[in-house]
Coordinates of C-alpha atoms in Angstrom, one line a residue:
X1 CA 8.8 -24.3 21.4
X2 CA 5.6 -22.3 21.6
X3 CA 4.2 -20.9 18.4
X4 CA 4.6 -17.2 17.6
X5 CA 2.5 -15.0 15.4
X6 CA 2.4 -11.6 13.4
X7 CA 0.9 -7.8 13.0
X8 CA -0.1 -6.1 9.4
X9 CA 0.6 -2.2 9.9
X10 CA -1.6 -2.6 6.8
X11 CA -1.3 -4.3 9.9
X12 CA -1.8 -14.4 12.3
X13 CA -1.6 -17.7 14.8
X14 CA -3.6 -20.8 15.5
X15 CA -5.3 -19.5 18.6
X16 CA -8.0 -17.5 16.9
X17 CA -8.4 -13.8 16.1
X18 CA -6.9 -11.3 18.6
X19 CA -7.5 -7.6 18.8
X20 CA -5.0 -4.7 18.2
X21 CA -5.0 -3.4 21.8
X22 CA -3.5 -6.7 23.0
X23 CA -6.6 -8.1 24.9
X24 CA -7.0 -11.4 23.0
X25 CA -9.9 -12.5 25.3
X26 CA -11.9 -9.3 25.0
X27 CA -14.9 -9.0 22.7
X28 CA -15.1 -6.4 20.0
X29 CA -16.8 -3.2 21.0
X30 CA -20.4 -2.8 19.7
X31 CA -21.4 0.4 17.9
X32 CA -24.9 1.8 17.7
X33 CA -24.3 3.2 14.2
X34 CA -24.7 0.7 11.3
X35 CA -22.3 2.5 8.9
X36 CA -21.4 -0.4 6.7
X37 CA -23.4 -1.9 3.8
X38 CA -23.0 -5.7 3.5
X39 CA -23.9 -7.1 0.0
X40 CA -24.1 -10.8 -0.8
X41 CA -22.3 -11.5 -4.0
X42 CA -22.9 -15.3 -4.0
X43 CA -24.8 -17.4 -1.5
X44 CA -24.5 -18.1 1.3
X45 CA -23.6 -15.2 3.6
X46 CA -24.6 -14.7 7.2
X47 CA -24.0 -11.9 9.8
X48 CA -24.6 -11.5 13.5
X49 CA -24.9 -8.4 15.7
X50 CA -23.0 -8.5 19.1
X51 CA -24.7 -11.1 21.3
X52 CA -26.9 -12.4 18.5
X53 CA -27.1 -15.5 16.4
X54 CA -26.0 -15.6 12.8
X55 CA -28.8 -14.9 10.2
X56 CA -28.7 -15.3 6.5
X57 CA -28.2 -12.1 4.3
X58 CA -30.0 -12.9 1.0
X59 CA -29.1 -9.5 -0.6
X60 CA -28.0 -6.5 1.6
X61 CA -27.9 -5.5 5.2
X62 CA -26.6 -2.6 7.3
X63 CA -23.9 -3.7 9.9
X64 CA -21.7 -1.9 12.3
X65 CA -19.0 -2.2 15.1
X66 CA -19.0 -5.6 16.8
X67 CA -20.8 -7.4 13.9
X68 CA -19.5 -10.8 12.7
X69 CA -19.8 -11.9 9.1
X70 CA -19.3 -15.4 7.7
X71 CA -19.4 -16.8 4.1
X72 CA -20.0 -20.4 3.2
X73 CA -17.8 -22.5 0.9
X74 CA -19.6 -21.0 -2.1
X75 CA -20.4 -17.5 -0.6
X76 CA -18.8 -14.2 -1.3
X77 CA -19.7 -10.8 0.1
X78 CA -18.8 -7.1 -0.3
X79 CA -18.6 -4.8 2.8
X80 CA -18.6 -1.0 2.0
X81 CA -18.0 1.9 4.3
X82 CA -19.3 5.5 3.9
X83 CA -15.8 6.6 3.0
X84 CA -15.8 4.3 0.0
X85 CA -13.5 1.6 1.5
X86 CA -14.4 -1.8 0.0
X87 CA -13.7 -5.2 1.5
X88 CA -14.4 -8.3 -0.5
X89 CA -14.8 -11.5 1.6
X90 CA -13.8 -14.8 -0.1
X91 CA -15.5 -18.1 0.4
X92 CA -15.1 -19.8 3.8
X93 CA -14.2 -16.5 5.5
X94 CA -15.0 -15.1 9.0
X95 CA -14.5 -11.3 9.5
X96 CA -15.5 -9.2 12.5
X97 CA -15.8 -5.4 12.5
X98 CA -13.9 -4.8 15.7
X99 CA -14.3 -1.0 15.8
X100 CA -15.4 1.8 13.5
X101 CA -15.5 5.6 14.0
X102 CA -17.2 7.2 11.0
X103 CA -16.4 10.8 12.1
X104 CA -12.6 10.0 12.5
X105 CA -12.6 7.6 9.6
X106 CA -10.9 4.9 11.7
X107 CA -11.7 1.2 11.1
X108 CA -10.5 -2.0 12.6
X109 CA -11.3 -5.5 11.5
X110 CA -10.4 -9.0 12.7
X111 CA -10.0 -12.0 10.3
X112 CA -10.4 -15.4 12.0
X113 CA -10.0 -17.3 8.8
X114 CA -10.3 -17.0 5.0
X115 CA -9.4 -14.1 2.8
X116 CA -10.4 -10.4 2.4
X117 CA -9.4 -8.1 -0.4
X118 CA -9.3 -4.5 0.6
X119 CA -9.4 -1.3 -1.4
X120 CA -8.7 1.7 0.8
X121 CA -9.5 5.1 -0.6
X122 CA -6.5 7.5 -0.2
X123 CA -6.5 8.9 3.4
X124 CA -5.3 12.4 3.8
X125 CA -5.8 13.2 7.4
X126 CA -3.1 11.9 9.7
X127 CA -5.6 10.7 12.3
X128 CA -7.4 8.4 9.8
X129 CA -6.7 4.7 10.1
X130 CA -7.6 1.4 8.4
X131 CA -6.5 -1.8 10.1
X132 CA -7.2 -5.5 9.5
X133 CA -5.8 -8.2 11.7
X134 CA -5.6 -12.0 11.7
X135 CA -4.5 -14.1 14.7
X136 CA -0.8 -13.6 13.8
X137 CA -0.7 -10.5 11.6
X138 CA -2.2 -7.0 11.6
X139 CA -2.1 -4.6 8.6
X140 CA -2.4 -0.8 8.8
X141 CA -2.6 1.1 5.5
X142 CA -3.2 4.5 4.0
X143 CA -4.6 4.2 0.4
X144 CA -3.9 0.8 -1.0
X145 CA -5.3 -2.4 -2.6
X146 CA -4.3 -5.8 -1.1
X147 CA -5.4 -9.3 -0.1
X148 CA -5.0 -10.4 3.5
X149 CA -5.6 -14.1 4.2
X150 CA -5.2 -16.5 7.1
X151 CA -5.3 -20.3 7.4
X152 CA -3.6 -22.9 9.7
X153 CA -1.0 -20.6 11.3
X154 CA 0.0 -18.8 8.0
X155 CA -1.0 -15.3 7.0
X156 CA -0.5 -14.4 3.3
X157 CA -0.4 -10.7 2.2
X158 CA -0.6 -9.8 -1.5
X159 CA -0.1 -6.1 -2.3
X160 CA -1.5 -4.8 -5.6
X161 CA -1.1 -1.1 -4.9
X162 CA 0.5 1.1 -2.2
X163 CA 2.6 0.0 0.8
X164 CA 1.6 -2.3 3.7
X165 CA 3.6 -2.7 6.9
X166 CA 3.5 -6.1 8.6
X167 CA 4.7 -7.0 12.1
X168 CA 4.9 -10.4 13.7
X169 CA 3.1 -11.1 17.0
X170 CA 3.3 -13.7 19.7
X171 CA -0.1 -15.5 19.4
X172 CA -0.2 -16.4 23.1
X173 CA 0.3 -12.8 24.3
X174 CA -0.5 -10.6 21.4
X175 CA 2.8 -8.8 21.9
X176 CA 4.8 -7.8 18.8
X177 CA 8.1 -9.4 18.0
X178 CA 10.6 -6.6 17.5
X179 CA 12.8 -8.7 15.2
X180 CA 10.0 -9.4 12.7
X181 CA 8.6 -6.5 10.9
X182 CA 8.9 -5.0 7.4
X183 CA 7.2 -2.9 4.7
X184 CA 5.6 -4.7 1.7
X185 CA 5.3 -2.7 -1.6
X186 CA 3.1 -3.0 -4.6
X187 CA 4.0 -6.1 -6.6
X188 CA 5.3 -8.0 -3.5
X189 CA 3.8 -10.6 -1.1
X190 CA 4.6 -11.5 2.5
X191 CA 4.1 -14.8 4.2
X192 CA 3.9 -15.0 8.0
X193 CA 4.5 -18.6 9.2
X194 CA 4.2 -19.6 12.8
X195 CA 6.4 -22.7 12.2
X196 CA 9.5 -20.6 11.4
X197 CA 11.8 -19.0 14.0
X198 CA 11.0 -15.4 15.0
X199 CA 13.9 -13.9 13.0
X200 CA 12.6 -15.7 9.8
X201 CA 8.9 -15.4 10.6
X202 CA 8.1 -13.0 7.7
X203 CA 9.2 -13.8 4.2
X204 CA 8.8 -11.2 1.4
X205 CA 9.0 -12.0 -2.3
X206 CA 7.8 -10.7 -5.6
X207 CA 4.3 -11.6 -6.8
X208 CA 4.5 -14.6 -9.1
X209 CA 2.6 -15.1 -12.3
X210 CA 0.7 -17.9 -10.5
X211 CA -0.3 -15.3 -7.8
X212 CA -1.6 -12.8 -10.3
X213 CA -3.3 -15.3 -12.5
X214 CA -5.2 -16.9 -9.6
X215 CA -9.0 -16.7 -9.7
X216 CA -9.0 -14.7 -6.4
X217 CA -6.5 -12.1 -7.8
X218 CA -8.3 -11.8 -11.1
X219 CA -11.7 -11.5 -9.4
X220 CA -10.5 -8.5 -7.4
X221 CA -8.0 -6.9 -9.8
X222 CA -9.2 -7.7 -13.3
X223 CA -7.0 -5.1 -14.9
X224 CA -3.8 -6.3 -13.3
X225 CA -1.5 -8.5 -15.3
X226 CA 1.7 -10.3 -14.6
X227 CA 4.9 -9.0 -16.1
X228 CA 5.4 -10.6 -19.6
X229 CA 8.0 -13.3 -19.8
X230 CA 11.3 -12.1 -21.3
X231 CA 11.5 -12.6 -25.1
X232 CA 14.1 -15.2 -26.3
X233 CA 17.2 -13.7 -27.7
X234 CA 17.3 -13.1 -31.5
X235 CA 19.2 -15.7 -33.6
X236 CA 22.7 -14.4 -34.4
X237 CA 23.1 -12.9 -37.9
X238 CA 25.6 -14.7 -40.2
X239 CA 29.0 -13.2 -40.0
X240 CA 29.9 -11.0 -43.0
X241 CA 32.8 -11.9 -45.3
X242 CA 35.8 -10.0 -43.8
X243 CA 37.3 -7.3 -46.1
X244 CA 40.8 -5.9 -45.7
X245 CA 40.7 -2.5 -44.0
X246 CA 42.7 0.3 -45.4
X247 CA 45.7 1.4 -43.3
X248 CA 44.5 4.2 -41.0
X249 CA 46.2 7.6 -41.2
X250 CA 48.1 8.1 -37.9
X251 CA 46.5 10.8 -35.7
X252 CA 47.9 12.5 -32.7
X253 CA 47.0 11.0 -29.4
X254 CA 44.1 12.9 -27.7
X255 CA 44.7 14.7 -24.5
X256 CA 43.5 12.6 -21.5
X257 CA 40.0 13.4 -20.4
X258 CA 39.5 15.0 -17.0
X259 CA 38.2 12.7 -14.3
X260 CA 34.5 12.9 -13.7
X261 CA 33.3 14.7 -10.6
X262 CA 32.2 12.3 -7.9
X263 CA 28.4 11.9 -7.6
X264 CA 26.9 13.7 -4.6
X265 CA 25.3 11.5 -2.0
X266 CA 21.6 10.9 -2.4
X267 CA 19.4 13.2 -0.3
X268 CA 17.8 11.5 2.8
X269 CA 14.3 10.3 2.5
X270 CA 11.6 12.8 3.7
X271 CA 10.9 12.4 7.4
X272 CA 7.3 11.2 7.8
X273 CA 5.1 9.1 10.1
X274 CA 2.5 7.0 8.3
X275 CA 1.2 4.8 11.2
X276 CA 1.7 3.8 14.8
X277 CA 1.0 0.2 15.9
X278 CA -0.4 -0.6 18.3
X279 CA -2.2 2.6 18.8
X280 CA -3.6 1.5 22.2
X281 CA -1.6 -0.1 25.1
X282 CA -2.2 -0.6 28.8
X283 CA -0.1 1.3 31.4
X284 CA 2.7 -0.8 32.7
X285 CA 4.2 0.5 36.0
X286 CA 7.1 -2.0 36.0
X287 CA 8.2 -2.1 32.4
X288 CA 7.7 -0.6 29.0
X289 CA 5.3 -1.0 26.1
X290 CA 6.9 -1.6 22.7
X291 CA 5.2 0.4 19.9
X292 CA 6.3 0.5 16.2
X293 CA 6.3 3.7 14.1
X294 CA 6.1 3.2 10.3
X295 CA 7.1 5.9 7.9
X296 CA 10.3 7.1 6.2
X297 CA 13.5 9.0 6.8
X298 CA 14.1 7.3 10.2
X299 CA 17.8 6.3 9.7
X300 CA 19.1 9.6 11.1
X301 CA 16.5 9.9 13.9
X302 CA 17.9 11.7 16.9
X303 CA 14.9 11.6 19.3
X304 CA 11.4 10.1 19.6
X305 CA 8.7 11.8 21.8
X306 CA 5.5 10.7 23.2
X307 CA 3.7 13.9 23.9
X308 CA 6.5 16.1 25.1
X309 CA 8.5 13.4 26.8
X310 CA 11.6 11.8 25.0
X311 CA 11.5 8.0 25.2
X312 CA 13.9 5.3 24.5
X313 CA 13.8 4.0 20.9
X314 CA 15.4 1.6 18.5
X315 CA 15.8 2.2 14.7
X316 CA 15.0 -0.9 12.7
X317 CA 15.5 0.6 9.3
X318 CA 14.7 3.8 7.4
X319 CA 11.0 2.9 7.5
X320 CA 10.5 1.6 11.0
X321 CA 11.3 2.6 14.6
X322 CA 10.5 1.0 17.9
X323 CA 9.6 3.3 20.8
X324 CA 9.4 2.1 24.4
X325 CA 6.7 3.8 26.5
X326 CA 7.7 3.3 30.1
X327 CA 6.0 4.1 33.4
X328 CA 7.0 7.8 33.2
X329 CA 4.2 8.3 30.7
X330 CA 0.8 8.3 32.5
X331 CA -2.4 7.0 30.9
X332 CA -3.8 9.3 28.3
X333 CA -3.8 10.0 24.5
X334 CA -0.6 11.5 23.1
X335 CA 1.0 12.7 19.9
X336 CA 4.1 10.8 18.7
X337 CA 7.0 12.6 17.1
X338 CA 10.3 11.7 15.5
X339 CA 13.1 14.2 15.2
X340 CA 16.0 14.2 12.8
X341 CA 18.3 17.1 13.5
X342 CA 16.1 20.2 13.2
X343 CA 13.3 18.3 11.3
X344 CA 10.3 16.8 13.1
X345 CA 7.5 14.5 12.0
X346 CA 4.5 14.5 14.2
X347 CA 1.3 12.4 14.4
X348 CA -1.4 13.8 16.7
X349 CA -3.5 11.5 18.9
X350 CA -1.4 8.6 17.7
X351 CA -1.0 6.6 21.0
X352 CA -3.5 5.9 23.8
X353 CA -2.2 4.5 27.1
X354 CA -5.1 2.9 29.1
X355 CA -5.1 2.7 32.9
X356 CA -4.5 -0.7 34.4
X357 CA -7.8 -2.5 35.2
X358 CA -8.8 -2.4 38.9
X359 CA -8.2 -5.9 40.2
X360 CA -8.4 -5.0 43.9
X361 CA -11.5 -7.1 44.4
X362 CA -10.1 -10.2 42.7
X363 CA -8.2 -13.0 44.3
X364 CA -5.7 -15.2 42.6
X365 CA -4.3 -14.9 39.1
X366 CA -6.4 -13.3 36.4
X367 CA -6.3 -15.3 33.1
X368 CA -7.0 -12.1 31.2
X369 CA -4.2 -10.1 32.7
X370 CA -2.0 -8.3 30.3
X371 CA 1.3 -10.1 29.6
X372 CA 4.6 -8.6 30.9
X373 CA 6.2 -6.0 28.6
X374 CA 8.8 -6.9 25.9
X375 CA 12.4 -6.1 26.1
X376 CA 13.5 -2.4 26.2
X377 CA 16.2 -0.8 24.1
X378 CA 18.3 2.2 24.5
X379 CA 18.6 5.1 22.0

């Protein structure tokens, strides 16, 4: 059975890092702006511009889109963006700045191996995005603090603050597995393991004392502390010497109390869209692209729109919906909307559909051709 991987909607597999727009063989886009500051916390740290060799960074350096950063077995580094997002790279880590748009405050990273602890300043604009991805998981977040690590086909996500959505991917195609996605809250962790079947690929559990007392966790969250162990129950007091009670004066029986009124049902969660993943797909004239929407209040959804066109969708739970963008939606950039009765949540410029690459001059099969689309669902 072939191995299968995962996405973190923050946003891992043995085949190396892949990129969010499902072109695993493509190189990260270079950016002329060096918007990030790389600081060496402990030696050795090296970095390379696109197409260049790695060079040692003894103290600080300016880096940008397409740059690759590596730390040695003793090295640690800090990557800081202009919007005050901080990424701490652990020892033996390789991270690539896949893309960065300083004006739109949209950042994407690829983790080939090791660990990165991210502190994302609260994002207020709905178009802002922070994404980090390993070869079997991608995380997309809006204001949070978490550790994201990958090694030997296993991605480990530890969430200290906020909420992170995680979605499993097939490492051979980069396509998401619709049966493997969930939201991970503060105080929880998720493990994405390629050795498990797709329906069990993501395991979520509470952070343990061992997790929070680890050197890596303490290094990045020194104020965090595990929940104290429950105190042992107090020793029972000695039983008092029984005394005969006086005979009670008979009283009239009280009238029966009225039955309590039934509790009203809880109100539905507010309808909101937090993230769309992937946010870029390639037009498929013979099938549909599966895209996940993360947010809240989706259980009663009645329609999902890409632009002004209603599309087929599948509700996973109250915080996740799959939409299926078929060939009726031409290449372009669209808003994504979810309707629940008269309510509507909308995220502008949330999904870009790229035209198919021109292969008219090629003969034979193209090894970099996009994989066939996943299964479709009906609403």
